[in-house]
Amino acid sequence: MSASRSARRRRMSDTARIYGVGDSTLQALGGEAAVAALVGRFYAAMQRLPEAQRIRAMHPADLGEARDKLTTFLIGWMGGPKRYRERFGPISIPGAHRHLDIGPEERDAWLLCMATALDEQGVDAELKAYLLAQLRHPAEMCRRR
């Protein structure tokens, strides 16, 4: 690890945490494996939460591709390797969800699933609040009504 990177990590641990700079968010969560685990918890919450049944019905029975896409997207979104485009094509969050009837209830159910997954993963309150605040924008972009 370079001296400047080591100093930056020390500053981050000594003061308020910094997210959204480089891969700081990804590292704070625990890296790529932690993102994959989070996505697994997210879809498990979607399966079982009564508030999420409408959005679960919008997905195919086999969630494998959805898990892969969300994991790949979130890794890049959190500052990690940007592999989504090479694997799945250009990212257009509103375009990918245009065919779905998404309103405030569905947006909120999606965010509830993510909040539940973050809680189950034991993500600290500061990082959880940051992630949910940042994810609210793309979730809102998916609304059609």
PDB file of N, CA, C and O in Angstrom, residues 10 40-41 56 61 79 81 87 93 98 103 117 121 129:
ATOM      1  N   ARG A  10      -5.893   6.136   7.252  1.00  0.00           N
ATOM      2  CA  ARG A  10      -5.767   6.554   8.637  1.00  0.00           C
ATOM      3  C   ARG A  10      -6.670   7.753   8.907  1.00  0.00           C
ATOM      4  O   ARG A  10      -7.387   7.784   9.897  1.00  0.00           O
ATOM      5  N   GLY A  40     -27.638 -11.002  -2.225  1.00  0.00           N
ATOM      6  CA  GLY A  40     -28.334 -12.223  -1.823  1.00  0.00           C
ATOM      7  C   GLY A  40     -29.355 -11.946  -0.729  1.00  0.00           C
ATOM      8  O   GLY A  40     -30.494 -12.431  -0.787  1.00  0.00           O
ATOM      9  N   ARG A  41     -28.969 -11.156   0.250  1.00  0.00           N
ATOM     10  CA  ARG A  41     -29.891 -10.788   1.333  1.00  0.00           C
ATOM     11  C   ARG A  41     -31.030  -9.918   0.808  1.00  0.00           C
ATOM     12  O   ARG A  41     -32.177 -10.036   1.264  1.00  0.00           O
ATOM     13  N   ARG A  56     -41.532  -8.365  -6.246  1.00  0.00           N
ATOM     14  CA  ARG A  56     -41.026  -9.723  -6.510  1.00  0.00           C
ATOM     15  C   ARG A  56     -41.721 -10.292  -7.733  1.00  0.00           C
ATOM     16  O   ARG A  56     -41.100 -10.948  -8.574  1.00  0.00           O
ATOM     17  N   ALA A  61     -39.006 -16.009 -12.112  1.00  0.00           N
ATOM     18  CA  ALA A  61     -38.890 -16.992 -11.025  1.00  0.00           C
ATOM     19  C   ALA A  61     -37.431 -17.208 -10.654  1.00  0.00           C
ATOM     20  O   ALA A  61     -37.074 -17.254  -9.473  1.00  0.00           O
ATOM     21  N   GLY A  79     -17.694   2.321  -6.738  1.00  0.00           N
ATOM     22  CA  GLY A  79     -16.319   2.710  -7.021  1.00  0.00           C
ATOM     23  C   GLY A  79     -15.399   1.574  -7.397  1.00  0.00           C
ATOM     24  O   GLY A  79     -14.210   1.782  -7.615  1.00  0.00           O
ATOM     25  N   PRO A  81     -14.559  -2.023  -9.862  1.00  0.00           N
ATOM     26  CA  PRO A  81     -14.423  -2.223 -11.309  1.00  0.00           C
ATOM     27  C   PRO A  81     -15.756  -2.050 -12.027  1.00  0.00           C
ATOM     28  O   PRO A  81     -16.785  -2.559 -11.584  1.00  0.00           O
ATOM     29  N   ARG A  87     -20.324  -6.647 -19.653  1.00  0.00           N
ATOM     30  CA  ARG A  87     -21.082  -7.893 -19.469  1.00  0.00           C
ATOM     31  C   ARG A  87     -22.511  -7.800 -19.972  1.00  0.00           C
ATOM     32  O   ARG A  87     -23.043  -8.766 -20.504  1.00  0.00           O
ATOM     33  N   ILE A  93     -30.778   2.888 -16.141  1.00  0.00           N
ATOM     34  CA  ILE A  93     -31.666   2.439 -15.071  1.00  0.00           C
ATOM     35  C   ILE A  93     -33.130   2.695 -15.426  1.00  0.00           C
ATOM     36  O   ILE A  93     -33.943   1.774 -15.352  1.00  0.00           O
ATOM     37  N   ARG A  98     -38.461   0.558 -17.656  1.00  0.00           N
ATOM     38  CA  ARG A  98     -39.541   1.273 -18.333  1.00  0.00           C
ATOM     39  C   ARG A  98     -40.799   0.425 -18.503  1.00  0.00           C
ATOM     40  O   ARG A  98     -41.913   0.935 -18.468  1.00  0.00           O
ATOM     41  N   GLY A 103     -44.377   2.712  -9.013  1.00  0.00           N
ATOM     42  CA  GLY A 103     -44.816   3.942  -8.361  1.00  0.00           C
ATOM     43  C   GLY A 103     -44.116   4.089  -7.025  1.00  0.00           C
ATOM     44  O   GLY A 103     -43.151   3.362  -6.725  1.00  0.00           O
ATOM     45  N   ALA A 117     -31.623  -5.818   3.983  1.00  0.00           N
ATOM     46  CA  ALA A 117     -30.371  -6.517   3.661  1.00  0.00           C
ATOM     47  C   ALA A 117     -29.184  -5.866   4.360  1.00  0.00           C
ATOM     48  O   ALA A 117     -28.314  -6.565   4.894  1.00  0.00           O
ATOM     49  N   GLN A 121     -26.889  -7.682   7.190  1.00  0.00           N
ATOM     50  CA  GLN A 121     -25.452  -7.814   6.948  1.00  0.00           C
ATOM     51  C   GLN A 121     -24.639  -7.140   8.053  1.00  0.00           C
ATOM     52  O   GLN A 121     -23.427  -7.294   8.106  1.00  0.00           O
ATOM     53  N   ALA A 129     -27.079   4.594   6.191  1.00  0.00           N
ATOM     54  CA  ALA A 129     -27.771   5.849   5.872  1.00  0.00           C
ATOM     55  C   ALA A 129     -27.253   6.438   4.563  1.00  0.00           C
ATOM     56  O   ALA A 129     -28.032   6.913   3.730  1.00  0.00           O
TER      57      ALA A 129
END
